[in-house]
Amino acid sequence: MDFFFDAIASALAFFYDLTGSYGLSIMLLTLGVMVIVTPLTLKSTRSMIAMQQLQPELRKLQVKYKDDRQKLNEEMMAFYKEHDINPMGGCLPLLVQMPVFIVLYQVLIGLTRRHSWGSDMGHAVGGFLRVPGSDGSFDGFGTFDPKYLDQASNLYQDLASSREVRSFGLDLADTFMNRFQEGLASGFPYLVLVLIVGVSAWYQQRQIQARNAGNQSQINPQQQALMKIMPFFLPVFSLTLQAGLVLYFVVSNVYRIGQQGFITRTMYSEKAKAEREAQLRRKLGDGGDEPAPPPETGGLLDQIRSIARGGPADSGGTETRAGETKGGKGGSSGGATATK
């Protein structure tokens, strides 16, 4: 597990060497994480679309094997394999991002770790004893004691001599709740950052709901409830987080908005839907977009068309049968007259 902490911290130190900014370093690290996760997001979206398309077929299996749970599971797994669907695909991006967020959280907390008060006092008292005429002040009092970083890195050197992580006019090591205690003016910039998180999360969910408007019945009710709660839960959660982590939420949300727009244009367009439906029909043996075979000559459809044009229903057999019928009737009539 230490490998992940060291990797995230090293990446952050690398971006800091490029930019010289704490905030830009966090933003670039966030973008890097999102780019890595993007292929999984696209794949999971395709899997979710396929699941929605195949719901009627899945319901048939559920009805057919409703009394045999084990057989149902076997048939459904075989069905997923046949159509190249991963039923857990929708969870993959979240499963990847959650550990990354947890590691990033721990790294940022570690980078802004401070020396203990006892340690600072020890240094101050030790300096006073070494130089009795001094006032006992310690220049490093309250500075950071960064964790996970290589001590030779620029990020470590700068943090080790700082008491704040200043960027974009904010102390990224501080929280809104802490600043708000000092007054609304002090906490307002942090509140703006939290509001951006809330608005971007809300807009992202609106994107998803708009394109799934016709498929709400196929979405898990728990998932629908989660989608409605998340835009409110995330900003509330951000009120107590360091501004550096809130900045991570802002960048990741804005990235996802662009990503969802791309997904909507490419995977939910009418052209994409038509192609998926044709492909599905071919897989299910319904012919797909192949041309329909010509109608058989002399069939029922031909007879209906002939009648509609005012012609005989059948130029051959029908006329013969009519003649035979007339002849039969005539013969019967003649026979009756002769008898008389």
mmCIF file of C-alpha atoms in Angstrom:
data_model
loop_
_atom_site.group_PDB
_atom_site.id
_atom_site.type_symbol
_atom_site.label_atom_id
_atom_site.label_comp_id
_atom_site.label_asym_id
_atom_site.label_seq_id
_atom_site.Cartn_x
_atom_site.Cartn_y
_atom_site.Cartn_z
ATOM 1 C CA MET A 1 0.000 0.000 0.000
ATOM 2 C CA ASP A 2 2.933 2.350 0.646
ATOM 3 C CA PHE A 3 3.711 2.136 -3.074
ATOM 4 C CA PHE A 4 0.494 4.008 -3.945
ATOM 5 C CA PHE A 5 1.158 6.727 -1.373
ATOM 6 C CA ASP A 6 4.707 7.189 -2.646
ATOM 7 C CA ALA A 7 3.528 7.201 -6.286
ATOM 8 C CA ILE A 8 0.881 9.881 -5.704
ATOM 9 C CA ALA A 9 3.305 12.002 -3.662
ATOM 10 C CA SER A 10 6.018 11.634 -6.320
ATOM 11 C CA ALA A 11 3.571 12.642 -9.071
ATOM 12 C CA LEU A 12 2.527 15.686 -7.052
ATOM 13 C CA ALA A 13 6.190 16.631 -6.504
ATOM 14 C CA PHE A 14 6.838 16.220 -10.256
ATOM 15 C CA PHE A 15 3.986 18.557 -11.200
ATOM 16 C CA TYR A 16 5.175 21.020 -8.559
ATOM 17 C CA ASP A 17 8.597 21.092 -10.213
ATOM 18 C CA LEU A 18 6.868 21.944 -13.512
ATOM 19 C CA THR A 19 4.518 24.638 -12.219
ATOM 20 C CA GLY A 20 5.827 25.872 -8.877
ATOM 21 C CA SER A 21 2.190 26.001 -7.732
ATOM 22 C CA TYR A 22 0.458 23.776 -5.182
ATOM 23 C CA GLY A 23 -2.941 24.327 -6.753
ATOM 24 C CA LEU A 24 -1.832 23.648 -10.337
ATOM 25 C CA SER A 25 0.010 20.540 -9.152
ATOM 26 C CA ILE A 26 -3.200 19.154 -7.628
ATOM 27 C CA MET A 27 -5.162 20.051 -10.775
ATOM 28 C CA LEU A 28 -2.663 18.314 -13.077
ATOM 29 C CA LEU A 29 -2.594 15.262 -10.826
ATOM 30 C CA THR A 30 -6.395 15.137 -10.908
ATOM 31 C CA LEU A 31 -6.463 15.391 -14.700
ATOM 32 C CA GLY A 32 -3.906 12.600 -14.915
ATOM 33 C CA VAL A 33 -6.078 10.347 -12.758
ATOM 34 C CA MET A 34 -9.204 11.158 -14.792
ATOM 35 C CA VAL A 35 -7.467 10.466 -18.111
ATOM 36 C CA ILE A 36 -6.320 7.067 -16.823
ATOM 37 C CA VAL A 37 -9.851 6.206 -15.688
ATOM 38 C CA THR A 38 -11.559 7.444 -18.895
ATOM 39 C CA PRO A 39 -11.233 4.158 -20.871
ATOM 40 C CA LEU A 40 -12.918 2.318 -18.003
ATOM 41 C CA THR A 41 -15.706 4.904 -17.942
ATOM 42 C CA LEU A 42 -16.325 4.561 -21.682
ATOM 43 C CA LYS A 43 -16.321 0.773 -21.463
ATOM 44 C CA SER A 44 -18.707 0.758 -18.510
ATOM 45 C CA THR A 45 -21.061 3.107 -20.369
ATOM 46 C CA ARG A 46 -21.135 0.778 -23.373
ATOM 47 C CA SER A 47 -21.830 -2.135 -21.051
ATOM 48 C CA MET A 48 -24.687 -0.235 -19.395
ATOM 49 C CA ILE A 49 -26.221 0.634 -22.783
ATOM 50 C CA ALA A 50 -26.015 -3.010 -23.855
ATOM 51 C CA MET A 51 -27.693 -4.071 -20.610
ATOM 52 C CA GLN A 52 -30.560 -1.672 -21.281
ATOM 53 C CA GLN A 53 -30.983 -2.962 -24.838
ATOM 54 C CA LEU A 54 -31.026 -6.578 -23.725
ATOM 55 C CA GLN A 55 -33.490 -6.140 -20.876
ATOM 56 C CA PRO A 56 -36.356 -7.858 -22.820
ATOM 57 C CA GLU A 57 -34.154 -10.909 -23.436
ATOM 58 C CA LEU A 58 -33.056 -10.978 -19.806
ATOM 59 C CA ARG A 59 -36.688 -10.855 -18.679
ATOM 60 C CA LYS A 60 -37.426 -13.880 -20.873
ATOM 61 C CA LEU A 61 -34.673 -15.795 -19.072
ATOM 62 C CA GLN A 62 -36.009 -14.684 -15.702
ATOM 63 C CA VAL A 63 -39.484 -15.922 -16.588
ATOM 64 C CA LYS A 64 -38.229 -19.168 -18.095
ATOM 65 C CA TYR A 65 -36.054 -20.096 -15.105
ATOM 66 C CA LYS A 66 -37.981 -18.378 -12.340
ATOM 67 C CA ASP A 67 -38.192 -21.613 -10.345
ATOM 68 C CA ASP A 68 -34.509 -22.547 -10.727
ATOM 69 C CA ARG A 69 -32.241 -19.849 -9.334
ATOM 70 C CA GLN A 70 -29.010 -21.677 -10.055
ATOM 71 C CA LYS A 71 -29.962 -22.357 -13.678
ATOM 72 C CA LEU A 72 -31.036 -18.733 -14.076
ATOM 73 C CA ASN A 73 -27.659 -17.488 -12.873
ATOM 74 C CA GLU A 74 -25.856 -19.871 -15.212
ATOM 75 C CA GLU A 75 -27.953 -18.812 -18.210
ATOM 76 C CA MET A 76 -27.539 -15.119 -17.414
ATOM 77 C CA MET A 77 -23.748 -15.440 -17.099
ATOM 78 C CA ALA A 78 -23.663 -17.306 -20.421
ATOM 79 C CA PHE A 79 -25.849 -14.548 -21.916
ATOM 80 C CA TYR A 80 -23.488 -11.834 -20.633
ATOM 81 C CA LYS A 81 -20.497 -13.694 -22.055
ATOM 82 C CA GLU A 82 -22.171 -14.175 -25.432
ATOM 83 C CA HIS A 83 -22.926 -10.464 -25.748
ATOM 84 C CA ASP A 84 -19.608 -9.331 -24.195
ATOM 85 C CA ILE A 85 -21.236 -7.613 -21.219
ATOM 86 C CA ASN A 86 -19.685 -7.099 -17.817
ATOM 87 C CA PRO A 87 -22.538 -6.784 -15.285
ATOM 88 C CA MET A 88 -20.128 -5.054 -12.885
ATOM 89 C CA GLY A 89 -18.764 -2.741 -15.575
ATOM 90 C CA GLY A 90 -20.668 0.285 -14.289
ATOM 91 C CA CYS A 91 -18.844 0.051 -10.972
ATOM 92 C CA LEU A 92 -15.308 -0.128 -12.393
ATOM 93 C CA PRO A 93 -14.606 3.642 -12.613
ATOM 94 C CA LEU A 94 -15.860 4.132 -9.064
ATOM 95 C CA LEU A 95 -13.858 1.152 -7.801
ATOM 96 C CA VAL A 96 -10.723 2.651 -9.342
ATOM 97 C CA GLN A 97 -11.313 6.248 -8.274
ATOM 98 C CA MET A 98 -12.220 5.551 -4.651
ATOM 99 C CA PRO A 99 -8.797 4.121 -3.689
ATOM 100 C CA VAL A 100 -7.136 6.975 -5.593
ATOM 101 C CA PHE A 101 -9.191 9.510 -3.664
ATOM 102 C CA ILE A 102 -8.429 7.804 -0.344
ATOM 103 C CA VAL A 103 -4.699 7.769 -1.155
ATOM 104 C CA LEU A 104 -4.788 11.392 -2.315
ATOM 105 C CA TYR A 105 -6.642 12.370 0.851
ATOM 106 C CA GLN A 106 -4.027 10.685 3.017
ATOM 107 C CA VAL A 107 -1.171 12.185 0.978
ATOM 108 C CA LEU A 108 -2.506 15.750 1.240
ATOM 109 C CA ILE A 109 -3.105 15.295 4.949
ATOM 110 C CA GLY A 110 0.428 13.919 5.254
ATOM 111 C CA LEU A 111 1.979 16.757 3.251
ATOM 112 C CA THR A 112 0.421 19.325 5.553
ATOM 113 C CA ARG A 113 1.221 17.435 8.736
ATOM 114 C CA ARG A 114 2.717 19.745 11.335
ATOM 115 C CA HIS A 115 5.352 19.089 13.928
ATOM 116 C CA SER A 116 3.841 18.325 17.317
ATOM 117 C CA TRP A 117 3.610 21.196 19.784
ATOM 118 C CA GLY A 118 5.942 19.328 22.134
ATOM 119 C CA SER A 119 8.545 18.964 19.396
ATOM 120 C CA ASP A 120 8.436 22.677 18.575
ATOM 121 C CA MET A 121 8.681 23.600 22.247
ATOM 122 C CA GLY A 122 11.615 21.229 22.639
ATOM 123 C CA HIS A 123 13.442 22.967 19.818
ATOM 124 C CA ALA A 124 12.669 26.371 21.333
ATOM 125 C CA VAL A 125 13.836 25.401 24.810
ATOM 126 C CA GLY A 126 16.927 23.704 23.387
ATOM 127 C CA GLY A 127 17.839 26.856 21.464
ATOM 128 C CA PHE A 128 17.364 28.995 24.558
ATOM 129 C CA LEU A 129 19.606 26.738 26.608
ATOM 130 C CA ARG A 130 22.290 26.762 23.944
ATOM 131 C CA VAL A 131 22.114 30.555 23.667
ATOM 132 C CA PRO A 132 21.060 31.858 27.106
ATOM 133 C CA GLY A 133 20.830 35.438 25.869
ATOM 134 C CA SER A 134 18.277 34.588 23.170
ATOM 135 C CA ASP A 135 14.519 35.083 23.549
ATOM 136 C CA GLY A 136 13.862 31.367 23.023
ATOM 137 C CA SER A 137 12.091 31.849 19.681
ATOM 138 C CA PHE A 138 12.061 29.033 17.136
ATOM 139 C CA ASP A 139 11.714 29.977 13.470
ATOM 140 C CA GLY A 140 10.316 26.564 12.531
ATOM 141 C CA PHE A 141 7.460 26.738 15.032
ATOM 142 C CA GLY A 142 4.212 25.594 13.366
ATOM 143 C CA THR A 143 5.781 24.663 10.021
ATOM 144 C CA PHE A 144 4.836 21.509 8.141
ATOM 145 C CA ASP A 145 6.485 18.136 8.562
ATOM 146 C CA PRO A 146 5.666 16.606 5.127
ATOM 147 C CA LYS A 147 5.088 12.891 4.882
ATOM 148 C CA TYR A 148 5.602 10.552 1.889
ATOM 149 C CA LEU A 149 7.833 13.034 0.035
ATOM 150 C CA ASP A 150 11.485 12.702 -0.827
ATOM 151 C CA GLN A 151 13.252 15.219 1.383
ATOM 152 C CA ALA A 152 15.399 16.314 -1.566
ATOM 153 C CA SER A 153 12.333 17.368 -3.602
ATOM 154 C CA ASN A 154 11.419 21.022 -4.049
ATOM 155 C CA LEU A 155 7.918 20.365 -2.745
ATOM 156 C CA TYR A 156 9.273 18.968 0.515
ATOM 157 C CA GLN A 157 11.720 21.834 0.959
ATOM 158 C CA ASP A 158 9.079 24.485 0.386
ATOM 159 C CA LEU A 159 6.483 22.829 2.622
ATOM 160 C CA ALA A 160 8.977 22.184 5.429
ATOM 161 C CA SER A 161 9.532 25.915 5.758
ATOM 162 C CA SER A 162 5.867 26.941 5.396
ATOM 163 C CA ARG A 163 2.821 27.222 7.614
ATOM 164 C CA GLU A 164 0.353 27.555 4.754
ATOM 165 C CA VAL A 165 -0.201 26.039 1.312
ATOM 166 C CA ARG A 166 -1.022 29.225 -0.579
ATOM 167 C CA SER A 167 -2.533 29.026 -4.061
ATOM 168 C CA PHE A 168 -5.261 30.988 -5.866
ATOM 169 C CA GLY A 169 -5.571 33.193 -2.786
ATOM 170 C CA LEU A 170 -6.452 30.222 -0.568
ATOM 171 C CA ASP A 171 -4.670 28.144 2.012
ATOM 172 C CA LEU A 172 -5.238 24.707 0.504
ATOM 173 C CA ALA A 173 -4.460 23.103 3.862
ATOM 174 C CA ASP A 174 -7.398 24.900 5.505
ATOM 175 C CA THR A 175 -11.155 24.186 5.478
ATOM 176 C CA PHE A 176 -14.255 26.307 5.054
ATOM 177 C CA MET A 177 -15.530 25.464 8.525
ATOM 178 C CA ASN A 178 -12.283 26.553 10.116
ATOM 179 C CA ARG A 179 -12.198 29.827 8.175
ATOM 180 C CA PHE A 180 -15.864 30.497 8.762
ATOM 181 C CA GLN A 181 -15.178 30.661 12.493
ATOM 182 C CA GLU A 182 -13.045 33.700 11.764
ATOM 183 C CA GLY A 183 -15.867 35.376 9.877
ATOM 184 C CA LEU A 184 -17.847 35.125 6.659
ATOM 185 C CA ALA A 185 -15.351 37.273 4.732
ATOM 186 C CA SER A 186 -12.545 34.894 5.629
ATOM 187 C CA GLY A 187 -14.543 31.797 4.695
ATOM 188 C CA PHE A 188 -16.229 33.178 1.557
ATOM 189 C CA PRO A 189 -13.517 32.143 -0.980
ATOM 190 C CA TYR A 190 -13.656 28.614 0.419
ATOM 191 C CA LEU A 191 -17.447 28.666 0.202
ATOM 192 C CA VAL A 192 -17.217 29.623 -3.494
ATOM 193 C CA LEU A 193 -15.060 26.561 -4.108
ATOM 194 C CA VAL A 194 -17.626 24.356 -2.351
ATOM 195 C CA LEU A 195 -20.471 25.905 -4.365
ATOM 196 C CA ILE A 196 -18.627 25.133 -7.602
ATOM 197 C CA VAL A 197 -18.458 21.506 -6.465
ATOM 198 C CA GLY A 198 -22.216 21.480 -5.832
ATOM 199 C CA VAL A 199 -23.193 23.149 -9.125
ATOM 200 C CA SER A 200 -20.874 20.973 -11.222
ATOM 201 C CA ALA A 201 -22.121 17.790 -9.520
ATOM 202 C CA TRP A 202 -25.744 18.854 -10.064
ATOM 203 C CA TYR A 203 -25.144 19.659 -13.745
ATOM 204 C CA GLN A 204 -23.396 16.353 -14.325
ATOM 205 C CA GLN A 205 -26.364 14.443 -12.901
ATOM 206 C CA ARG A 206 -28.741 16.473 -15.069
ATOM 207 C CA GLN A 207 -26.751 15.379 -18.130
ATOM 208 C CA ILE A 208 -27.137 11.717 -17.194
ATOM 209 C CA GLN A 209 -30.824 12.021 -16.296
ATOM 210 C CA ALA A 210 -31.641 13.883 -19.528
ATOM 211 C CA ARG A 211 -30.246 11.185 -21.790
ATOM 212 C CA ASN A 212 -31.786 8.385 -19.683
ATOM 213 C CA ALA A 213 -35.212 10.041 -19.567
ATOM 214 C CA GLY A 214 -36.810 7.220 -21.546
ATOM 215 C CA ASN A 215 -35.092 4.438 -19.619
ATOM 216 C CA GLN A 216 -35.759 5.416 -15.997
ATOM 217 C CA SER A 217 -37.702 2.204 -15.394
ATOM 218 C CA GLN A 218 -34.603 0.180 -16.306
ATOM 219 C CA ILE A 219 -32.346 1.948 -13.792
ATOM 220 C CA ASN A 220 -32.000 0.500 -10.326
ATOM 221 C CA PRO A 221 -34.133 2.510 -7.823
ATOM 222 C CA GLN A 222 -31.207 2.663 -5.388
ATOM 223 C CA GLN A 223 -29.012 4.081 -8.148
ATOM 224 C CA GLN A 224 -31.653 6.692 -8.976
ATOM 225 C CA ALA A 225 -31.829 7.730 -5.321
ATOM 226 C CA LEU A 226 -28.026 7.964 -5.158
ATOM 227 C CA MET A 227 -27.961 10.147 -8.274
ATOM 228 C CA LYS A 228 -30.414 12.556 -6.634
ATOM 229 C CA ILE A 229 -28.536 12.697 -3.321
ATOM 230 C CA MET A 230 -24.948 13.016 -4.581
ATOM 231 C CA PRO A 231 -25.197 16.648 -5.821
ATOM 232 C CA PHE A 232 -26.188 17.651 -2.267
ATOM 233 C CA PHE A 233 -24.008 15.218 -0.346
ATOM 234 C CA LEU A 234 -20.710 16.124 -2.022
ATOM 235 C CA PRO A 235 -20.696 19.879 -1.250
ATOM 236 C CA VAL A 236 -21.804 19.245 2.346
ATOM 237 C CA PHE A 237 -18.948 16.785 2.690
ATOM 238 C CA SER A 238 -16.589 19.382 1.167
ATOM 239 C CA LEU A 239 -17.325 21.937 3.885
ATOM 240 C CA THR A 240 -15.072 20.041 6.290
ATOM 241 C CA LEU A 241 -12.345 19.035 3.816
ATOM 242 C CA GLN A 242 -9.094 20.779 3.070
ATOM 243 C CA ALA A 243 -9.391 23.162 0.139
ATOM 244 C CA GLY A 244 -6.822 21.067 -1.762
ATOM 245 C CA LEU A 245 -9.227 18.114 -1.759
ATOM 246 C CA VAL A 246 -12.159 20.360 -2.688
ATOM 247 C CA LEU A 247 -10.063 21.535 -5.644
ATOM 248 C CA TYR A 248 -9.717 17.868 -6.625
ATOM 249 C CA PHE A 249 -13.532 17.571 -6.664
ATOM 250 C CA VAL A 250 -13.885 20.716 -8.777
ATOM 251 C CA VAL A 251 -11.450 19.572 -11.458
ATOM 252 C CA SER A 252 -12.800 16.005 -11.581
ATOM 253 C CA ASN A 253 -16.417 17.241 -11.839
ATOM 254 C CA VAL A 254 -15.617 19.687 -14.647
ATOM 255 C CA TYR A 255 -13.746 16.941 -16.481
ATOM 256 C CA ARG A 256 -16.707 14.586 -16.105
ATOM 257 C CA ILE A 257 -19.075 17.215 -17.521
ATOM 258 C CA GLY A 258 -16.990 17.318 -20.705
ATOM 259 C CA GLN A 259 -16.743 13.534 -20.687
ATOM 260 C CA GLN A 260 -20.507 13.093 -20.355
ATOM 261 C CA GLY A 261 -21.049 15.540 -23.204
ATOM 262 C CA PHE A 262 -18.745 13.444 -25.396
ATOM 263 C CA ILE A 263 -20.540 10.236 -24.379
ATOM 264 C CA THR A 264 -23.947 11.766 -25.152
ATOM 265 C CA ARG A 265 -22.860 12.914 -28.633
ATOM 266 C CA THR A 266 -21.131 9.665 -29.607
ATOM 267 C CA MET A 267 -23.014 6.866 -27.834
ATOM 268 C CA TYR A 268 -26.532 8.266 -27.496
ATOM 269 C CA SER A 269 -26.945 9.862 -30.935
ATOM 270 C CA GLU A 270 -29.646 8.566 -33.274
ATOM 271 C CA LYS A 271 -26.998 7.131 -35.587
ATOM 272 C CA ALA A 272 -25.339 5.225 -32.734
ATOM 273 C CA LYS A 273 -28.715 3.912 -31.547
ATOM 274 C CA ALA A 274 -29.603 2.685 -35.041
ATOM 275 C CA GLU A 275 -26.255 0.914 -35.403
ATOM 276 C CA ARG A 276 -26.633 -0.781 -32.025
ATOM 277 C CA GLU A 277 -30.175 -1.911 -32.833
ATOM 278 C CA ALA A 278 -29.087 -3.374 -36.179
ATOM 279 C CA GLN A 279 -26.165 -5.147 -34.537
ATOM 280 C CA LEU A 280 -28.438 -6.506 -31.823
ATOM 281 C CA ARG A 281 -30.924 -7.847 -34.389
ATOM 282 C CA ARG A 282 -28.105 -9.621 -36.202
ATOM 283 C CA LYS A 283 -26.904 -11.182 -32.949
ATOM 284 C CA LEU A 284 -30.388 -12.329 -32.046
ATOM 285 C CA GLY A 285 -30.931 -13.756 -35.534
ATOM 286 C CA ASP A 286 -33.587 -11.277 -36.688
ATOM 287 C CA GLY A 287 -31.797 -10.374 -39.885
ATOM 288 C CA GLY A 288 -30.477 -6.979 -38.828
ATOM 289 C CA ASP A 289 -30.302 -4.551 -41.714
ATOM 290 C CA GLU A 290 -30.325 -7.245 -44.407
ATOM 291 C CA PRO A 291 -32.929 -6.691 -47.183
ATOM 292 C CA ALA A 292 -36.180 -8.614 -46.799
ATOM 293 C CA PRO A 293 -36.763 -11.496 -49.269
ATOM 294 C CA PRO A 294 -39.204 -10.813 -52.180
ATOM 295 C CA PRO A 295 -42.792 -12.041 -51.705
ATOM 296 C CA GLU A 296 -43.667 -15.408 -53.214
ATOM 297 C CA THR A 297 -45.598 -15.317 -56.499
ATOM 298 C CA GLY A 298 -49.137 -16.533 -56.198
ATOM 299 C CA GLY A 299 -49.190 -16.114 -52.440
ATOM 300 C CA LEU A 300 -51.862 -14.483 -50.330
ATOM 301 C CA LEU A 301 -50.211 -11.071 -50.641
ATOM 302 C CA ASP A 302 -50.342 -11.272 -54.460
ATOM 303 C CA GLN A 303 -54.019 -12.199 -54.351
ATOM 304 C CA ILE A 304 -54.835 -9.236 -52.142
ATOM 305 C CA ARG A 305 -52.919 -6.876 -54.468
ATOM 306 C CA SER A 306 -54.701 -8.336 -57.504
ATOM 307 C CA ILE A 307 -58.123 -7.890 -55.932
ATOM 308 C CA ALA A 308 -57.225 -4.297 -54.987
ATOM 309 C CA ARG A 309 -56.433 -3.583 -58.670
ATOM 310 C CA GLY A 310 -59.797 -5.000 -59.700
ATOM 311 C CA GLY A 311 -58.361 -8.029 -61.506
ATOM 312 C CA PRO A 312 -58.893 -11.724 -60.846
ATOM 313 C CA ALA A 313 -57.462 -13.068 -57.649
ATOM 314 C CA ASP A 314 -55.631 -15.818 -59.537
ATOM 315 C CA SER A 315 -55.285 -15.842 -63.333
ATOM 316 C CA GLY A 316 -55.023 -19.580 -63.476
ATOM 317 C CA GLY A 317 -56.577 -21.756 -60.858
ATOM 318 C CA THR A 318 -59.373 -19.387 -59.901
ATOM 319 C CA GLU A 319 -60.727 -19.011 -63.446
ATOM 320 C CA THR A 320 -60.600 -22.738 -64.007
ATOM 321 C CA ARG A 321 -62.412 -23.377 -60.805
ATOM 322 C CA ALA A 322 -64.956 -20.740 -61.811
ATOM 323 C CA GLY A 323 -65.454 -22.393 -65.173
ATOM 324 C CA GLU A 324 -65.804 -25.772 -63.598
ATOM 325 C CA THR A 325 -68.320 -24.384 -61.176
ATOM 326 C CA LYS A 326 -70.308 -22.741 -63.974
ATOM 327 C CA GLY A 327 -70.122 -25.860 -66.036
ATOM 328 C CA GLY A 328 -71.268 -27.943 -63.162
ATOM 329 C CA LYS A 329 -74.127 -25.615 -62.525
ATOM 330 C CA GLY A 330 -75.082 -25.670 -66.167
ATOM 331 C CA GLY A 331 -74.927 -29.429 -66.301
ATOM 332 C CA SER A 332 -77.088 -29.711 -63.295
ATOM 333 C CA SER A 333 -79.565 -27.287 -64.763
ATOM 334 C CA GLY A 334 -79.620 -29.071 -68.102
ATOM 335 C CA GLY A 335 -80.069 -32.362 -66.417
ATOM 336 C CA ALA A 336 -82.961 -31.044 -64.470
ATOM 337 C CA THR A 337 -84.627 -29.718 -67.661
ATOM 338 C CA ALA A 338 -84.180 -32.975 -69.489
ATOM 339 C CA THR A 339 -85.779 -34.822 -66.682
ATOM 340 C CA LYS A 340 -88.739 -32.571 -66.835
#
